[in-house]
Coordinates of C-alpha atoms and ligand atoms in Angstrom, one line a residue:
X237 CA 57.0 -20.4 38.5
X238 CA 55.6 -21.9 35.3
X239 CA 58.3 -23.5 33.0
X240 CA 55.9 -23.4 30.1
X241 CA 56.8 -19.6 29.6
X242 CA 60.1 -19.4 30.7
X243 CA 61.6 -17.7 28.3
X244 CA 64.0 -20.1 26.7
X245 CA 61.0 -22.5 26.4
X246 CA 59.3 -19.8 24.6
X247 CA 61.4 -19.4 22.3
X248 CA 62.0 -23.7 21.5
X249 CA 58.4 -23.6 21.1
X250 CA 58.0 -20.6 18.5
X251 CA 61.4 -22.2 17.0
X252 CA 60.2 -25.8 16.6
X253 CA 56.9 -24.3 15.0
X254 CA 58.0 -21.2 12.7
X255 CA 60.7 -24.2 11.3
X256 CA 57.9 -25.6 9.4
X257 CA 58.1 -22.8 7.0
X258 CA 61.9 -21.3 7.1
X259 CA 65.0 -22.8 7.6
X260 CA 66.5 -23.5 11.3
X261 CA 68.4 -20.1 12.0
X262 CA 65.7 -17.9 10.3
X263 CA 63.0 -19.5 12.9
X264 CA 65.3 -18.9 15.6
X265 CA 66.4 -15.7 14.8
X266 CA 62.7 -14.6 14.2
X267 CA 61.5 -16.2 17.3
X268 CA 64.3 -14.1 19.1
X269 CA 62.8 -11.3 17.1
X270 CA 59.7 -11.8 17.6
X271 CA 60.0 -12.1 21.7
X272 CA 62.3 -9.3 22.1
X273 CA 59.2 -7.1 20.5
X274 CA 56.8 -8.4 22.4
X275 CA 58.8 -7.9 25.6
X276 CA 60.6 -4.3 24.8
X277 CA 63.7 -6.1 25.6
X278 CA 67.2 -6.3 23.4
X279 CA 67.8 -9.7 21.8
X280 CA 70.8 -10.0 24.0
X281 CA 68.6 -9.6 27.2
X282 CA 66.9 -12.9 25.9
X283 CA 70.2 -14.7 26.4
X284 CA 71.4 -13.4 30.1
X285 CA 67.9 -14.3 31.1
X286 CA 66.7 -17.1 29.3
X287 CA 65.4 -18.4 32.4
X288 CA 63.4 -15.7 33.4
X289 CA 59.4 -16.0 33.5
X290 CA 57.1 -14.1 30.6
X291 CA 54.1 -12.5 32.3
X292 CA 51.4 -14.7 31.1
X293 CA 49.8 -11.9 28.7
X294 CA 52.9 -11.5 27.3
X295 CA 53.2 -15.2 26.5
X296 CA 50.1 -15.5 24.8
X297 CA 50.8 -11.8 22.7
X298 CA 53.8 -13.6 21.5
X299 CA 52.8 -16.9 21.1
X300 CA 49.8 -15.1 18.9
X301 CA 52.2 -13.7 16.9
X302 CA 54.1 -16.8 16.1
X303 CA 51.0 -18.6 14.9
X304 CA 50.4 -15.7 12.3
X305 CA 53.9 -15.7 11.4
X306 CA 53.6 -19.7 10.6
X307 CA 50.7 -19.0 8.7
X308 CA 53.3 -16.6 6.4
X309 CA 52.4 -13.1 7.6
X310 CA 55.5 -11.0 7.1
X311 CA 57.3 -10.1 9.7
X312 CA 57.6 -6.6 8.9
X313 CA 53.8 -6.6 9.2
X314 CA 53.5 -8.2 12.4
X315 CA 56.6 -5.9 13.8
X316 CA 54.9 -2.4 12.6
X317 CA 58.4 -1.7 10.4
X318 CA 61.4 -2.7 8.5
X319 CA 65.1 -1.2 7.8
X320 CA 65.8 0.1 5.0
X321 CA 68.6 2.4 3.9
X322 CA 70.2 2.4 7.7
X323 CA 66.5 3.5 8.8
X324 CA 63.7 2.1 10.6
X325 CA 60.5 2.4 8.4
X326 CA 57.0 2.2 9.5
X327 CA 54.8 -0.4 7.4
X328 CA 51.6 -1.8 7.0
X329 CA 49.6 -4.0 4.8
X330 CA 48.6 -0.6 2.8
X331 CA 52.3 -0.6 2.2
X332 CA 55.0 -3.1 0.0
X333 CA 57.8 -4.0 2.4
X334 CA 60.9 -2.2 1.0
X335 CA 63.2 -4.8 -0.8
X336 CA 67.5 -4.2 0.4
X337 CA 67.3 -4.9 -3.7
X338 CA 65.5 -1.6 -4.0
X339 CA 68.9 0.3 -2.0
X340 CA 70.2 -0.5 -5.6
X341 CA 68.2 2.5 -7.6
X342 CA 69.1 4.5 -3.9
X343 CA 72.6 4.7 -4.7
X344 CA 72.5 4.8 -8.4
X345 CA 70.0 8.1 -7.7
X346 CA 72.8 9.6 -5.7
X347 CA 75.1 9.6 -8.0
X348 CA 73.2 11.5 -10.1
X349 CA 71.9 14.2 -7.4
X350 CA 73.9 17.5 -6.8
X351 CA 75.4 17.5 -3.0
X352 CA 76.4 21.4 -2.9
X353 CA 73.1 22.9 -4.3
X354 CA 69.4 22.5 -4.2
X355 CA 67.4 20.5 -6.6
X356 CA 64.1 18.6 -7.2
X357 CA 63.5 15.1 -7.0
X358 CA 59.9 12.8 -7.5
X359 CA 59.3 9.8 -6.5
X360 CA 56.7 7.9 -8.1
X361 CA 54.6 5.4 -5.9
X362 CA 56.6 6.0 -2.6
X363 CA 54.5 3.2 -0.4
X364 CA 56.3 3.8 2.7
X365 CA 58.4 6.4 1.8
X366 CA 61.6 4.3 1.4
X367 CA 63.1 6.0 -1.6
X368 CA 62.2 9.2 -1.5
X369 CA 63.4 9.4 2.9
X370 CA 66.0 7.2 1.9
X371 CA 67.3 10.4 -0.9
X372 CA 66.0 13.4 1.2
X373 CA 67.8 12.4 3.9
X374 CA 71.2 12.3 2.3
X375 CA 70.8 15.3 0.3
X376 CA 69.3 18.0 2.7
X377 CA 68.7 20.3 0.0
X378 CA 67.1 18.2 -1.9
X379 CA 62.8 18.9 -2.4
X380 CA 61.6 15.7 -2.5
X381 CA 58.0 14.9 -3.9
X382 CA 56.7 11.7 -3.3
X383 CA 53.9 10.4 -4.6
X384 CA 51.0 7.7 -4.6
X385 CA 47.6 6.4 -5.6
X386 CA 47.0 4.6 -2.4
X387 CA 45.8 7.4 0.9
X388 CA 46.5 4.3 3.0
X389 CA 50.1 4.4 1.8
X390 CA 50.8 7.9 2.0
X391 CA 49.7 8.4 5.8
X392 CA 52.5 5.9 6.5
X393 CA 55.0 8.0 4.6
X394 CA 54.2 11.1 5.7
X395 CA 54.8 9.6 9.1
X396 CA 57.6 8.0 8.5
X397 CA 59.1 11.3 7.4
X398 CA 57.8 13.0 10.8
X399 CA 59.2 10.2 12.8
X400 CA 63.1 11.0 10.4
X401 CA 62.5 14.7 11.1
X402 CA 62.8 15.0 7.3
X403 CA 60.8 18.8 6.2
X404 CA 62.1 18.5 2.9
X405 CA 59.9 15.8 1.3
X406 CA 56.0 16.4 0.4
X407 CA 53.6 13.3 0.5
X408 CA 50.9 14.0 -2.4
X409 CA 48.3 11.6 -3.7
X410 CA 48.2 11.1 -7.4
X411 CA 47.1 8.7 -10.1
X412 CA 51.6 8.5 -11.8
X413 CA 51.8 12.2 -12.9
X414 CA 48.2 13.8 -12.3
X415 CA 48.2 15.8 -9.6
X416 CA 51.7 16.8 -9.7
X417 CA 51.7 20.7 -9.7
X418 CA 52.1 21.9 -13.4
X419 CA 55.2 24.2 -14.6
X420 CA 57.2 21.8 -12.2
X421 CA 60.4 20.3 -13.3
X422 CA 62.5 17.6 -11.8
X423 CA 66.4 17.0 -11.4
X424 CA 65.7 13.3 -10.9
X425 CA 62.7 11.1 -11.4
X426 CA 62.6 7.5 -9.9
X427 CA 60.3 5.0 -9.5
X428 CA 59.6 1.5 -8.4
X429 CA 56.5 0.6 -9.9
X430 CA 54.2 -2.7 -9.9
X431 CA 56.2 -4.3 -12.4
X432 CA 55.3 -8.5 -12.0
X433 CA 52.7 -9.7 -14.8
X434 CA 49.4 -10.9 -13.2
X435 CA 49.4 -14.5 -12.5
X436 CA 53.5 -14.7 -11.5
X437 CA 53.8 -17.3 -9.5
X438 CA 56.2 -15.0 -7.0
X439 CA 52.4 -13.7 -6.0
X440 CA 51.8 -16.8 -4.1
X441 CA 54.9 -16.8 -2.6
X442 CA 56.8 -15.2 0.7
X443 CA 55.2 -11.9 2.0
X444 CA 54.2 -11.4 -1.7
X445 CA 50.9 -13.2 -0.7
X446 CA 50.2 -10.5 2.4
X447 CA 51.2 -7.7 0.5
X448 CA 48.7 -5.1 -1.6
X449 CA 48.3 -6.0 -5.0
X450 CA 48.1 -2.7 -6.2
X451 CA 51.8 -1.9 -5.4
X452 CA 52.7 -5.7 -7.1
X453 CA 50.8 -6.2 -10.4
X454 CA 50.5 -4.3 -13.8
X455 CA 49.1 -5.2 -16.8
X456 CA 50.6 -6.6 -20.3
X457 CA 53.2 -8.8 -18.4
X458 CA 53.8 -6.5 -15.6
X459 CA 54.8 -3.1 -18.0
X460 CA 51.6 -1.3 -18.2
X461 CA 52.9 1.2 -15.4
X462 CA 56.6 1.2 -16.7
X463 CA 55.4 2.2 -20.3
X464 CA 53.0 4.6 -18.5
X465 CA 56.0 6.1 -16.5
X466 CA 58.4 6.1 -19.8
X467 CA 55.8 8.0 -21.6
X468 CA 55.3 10.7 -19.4
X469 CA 58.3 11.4 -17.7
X470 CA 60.2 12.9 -20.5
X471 CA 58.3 16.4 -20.5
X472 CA 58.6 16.8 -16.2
X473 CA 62.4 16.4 -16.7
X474 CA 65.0 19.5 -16.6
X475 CA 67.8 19.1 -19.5
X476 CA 69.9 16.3 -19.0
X477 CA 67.9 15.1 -15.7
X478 CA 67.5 10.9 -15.6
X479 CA 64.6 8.9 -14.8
X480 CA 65.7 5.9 -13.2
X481 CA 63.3 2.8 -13.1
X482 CA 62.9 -0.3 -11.2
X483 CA 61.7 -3.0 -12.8
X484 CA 61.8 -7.3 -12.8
X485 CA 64.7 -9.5 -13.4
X486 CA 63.3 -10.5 -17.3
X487 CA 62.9 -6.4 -18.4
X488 CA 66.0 -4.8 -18.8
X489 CA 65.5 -4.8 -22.7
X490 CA 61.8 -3.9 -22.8
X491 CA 62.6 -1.3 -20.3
X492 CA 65.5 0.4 -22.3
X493 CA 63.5 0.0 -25.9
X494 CA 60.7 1.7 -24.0
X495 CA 63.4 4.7 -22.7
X496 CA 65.0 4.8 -26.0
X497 CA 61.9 5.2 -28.0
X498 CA 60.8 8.1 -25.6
X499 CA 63.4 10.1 -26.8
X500 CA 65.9 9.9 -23.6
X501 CA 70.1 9.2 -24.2
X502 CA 72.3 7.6 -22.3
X503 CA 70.0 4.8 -22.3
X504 CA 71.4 1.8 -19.9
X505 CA 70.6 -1.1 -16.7
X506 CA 72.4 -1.2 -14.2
X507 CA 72.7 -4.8 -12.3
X508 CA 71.5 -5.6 -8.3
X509 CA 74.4 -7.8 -6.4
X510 CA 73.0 -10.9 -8.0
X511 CA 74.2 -9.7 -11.3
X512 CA 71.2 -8.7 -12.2
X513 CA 69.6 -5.9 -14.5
X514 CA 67.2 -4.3 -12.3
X515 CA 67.3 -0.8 -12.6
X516 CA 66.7 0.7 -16.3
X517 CA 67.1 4.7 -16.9
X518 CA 67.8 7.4 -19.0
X519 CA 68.6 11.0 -19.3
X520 CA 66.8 14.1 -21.1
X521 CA 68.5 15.6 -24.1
X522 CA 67.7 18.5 -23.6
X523 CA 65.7 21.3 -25.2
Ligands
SAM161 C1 56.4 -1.7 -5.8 S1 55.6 -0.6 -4.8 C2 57.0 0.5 -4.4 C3 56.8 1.2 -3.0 C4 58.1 1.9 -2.6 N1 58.5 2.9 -3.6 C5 59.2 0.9 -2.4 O1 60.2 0.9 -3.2 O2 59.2 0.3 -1.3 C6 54.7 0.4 -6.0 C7 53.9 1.6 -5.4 O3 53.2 2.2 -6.5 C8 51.9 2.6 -6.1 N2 51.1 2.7 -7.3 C9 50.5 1.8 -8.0 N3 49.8 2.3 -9.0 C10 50.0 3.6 -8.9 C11 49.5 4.7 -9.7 N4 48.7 4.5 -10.8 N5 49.8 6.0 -9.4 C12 50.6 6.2 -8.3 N6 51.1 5.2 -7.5 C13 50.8 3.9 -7.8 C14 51.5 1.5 -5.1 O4 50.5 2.0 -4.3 C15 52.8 1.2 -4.4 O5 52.9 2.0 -3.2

């Protein structure tokens, strides 16, 4: 027997060095975490046999692991996948880790999609998938397209909607609006965009500094992409459809003057549980 990788000296160890960079129960929990991966064993199972001895390989996969989590790779990287809306989403460093924030511009969507009929929804820079699986799979007849610039991206979002057994969302790779089909229009349009102006120092911070900058950064203060989305969404819109729009703590009002001067009503923000305005939308008049 070799105490070293007993499993509740395992777990000390990655405790007493992951609390370098988090706070005492976030190293533990992630240390649990991080072991109960490694070993394909519940978290509980680390408990009822906290003295049992790791195979030797699967000491040093974990103890590997622990290192690159104190050197601030996310978790959700080094795990392969993260929950979001009640589901477990594959990601990778082609992908932003879905925010719980981002569950925000989920429900507010909802509220705005038909439950009894069928209808089309696009969602603009999926990444992973989150928004659009996260819609799709409460409304079932609902056709979801999601789109994004990045191939890397899409290949996890298309599985991820394999692995959900979700048929009724279509993965397609486009620079915003290019390659969506022509003559289509669209119940609902949503979008979390890069929205944080280049040189934010949130960039250097958290899994921020792992994650693609592509799906982070836009130009002219982080609205290049929003005034891009603004301006073209309008004309993909049925009558009285909403785009709603993610966007950073500081640009509800730029947000709605953008939506306003685009021509949509009902022009509002609608605030995260922090009390903050973070999702921005409006609605098409009409013909
Ligand atoms: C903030 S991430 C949001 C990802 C996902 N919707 C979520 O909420 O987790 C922004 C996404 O927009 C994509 N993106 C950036 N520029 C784009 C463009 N010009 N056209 C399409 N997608 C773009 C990025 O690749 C990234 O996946």
């Amino acid at each position: 027997m070799n105490p070293e990788i007993r499993v509740d000296r395992l777990l000390g160890e990655a405790s007493r060095l992951l609390v370098r960079s988090l706070d005492a129960t976030e190293a533990r929990a992630e240390a649990e975490i991080l072991l109960s991966a490694t070993l394909g064993r519940a978290r509980s199972w680390l408990f009822a046999f906290a003295d049992a001895e790791v195979d030797a390989e699967l000491a040093h996969q974990f103890r590997t692991l622990c290192e690159r989590r104190a050197q601030g790779e996310p978790i959700a990287y080094l795990l392969g996948h993260r929950e979001f809306w009640g589901m477990r989403l594959e990601v990778n460093a082609c992908t932003l880790i879905p925010r719980h924030d981002t569950e925000r511009l989920v429900e507010l969507a909802l509220e705005r999609l038909p439950t009894d009929r069928p209808c089309q929804v696009l969602d603009l820079g999926t990444g992973s998938g989150a928004i659009a699986l996260a819609l799709a799979s409460e409304r079932p007849r609902a056709r979801v397209l999601a789109t994004d610039r990045s191939e890397g991206a899409l290949e996890v979002a298309r599985r991820n909607a394999r692995a959900l057994g979700l048929a009724n969302v279509e993965c397609v790779q486009s620079d915003w609006f290019d390659e969506v089909p022509r003559g289509l229009r669209f119940d609902l349009i949503v979008s979390n965009p890069p929205y944080i102006a280049e040189g934010d120092p949130h960039l250097g911070q958290g899994d921020c500094r792992h994650e693609p900058l592509s799906a982070l950064v836009a130009d002219a203060q982080g609205l290049s992409d929003l005034q891009t989305l603004v301006a073209q969404a309008p004309q993909w819109l049925t009558p009285g459809a909403w785009l709603l729009l993610e966007h950073g703590w500081d640009q509800a009002a730029a947000v709605r003057a953008l939506l306003g001067a685009s021509g949509l009503i009902d022009v509002a923000s609608w605030q995260d549980l922090a009390g903050v305005d973070r999702v921005s939308g409006g609605r098409s008049a009409g013909d």
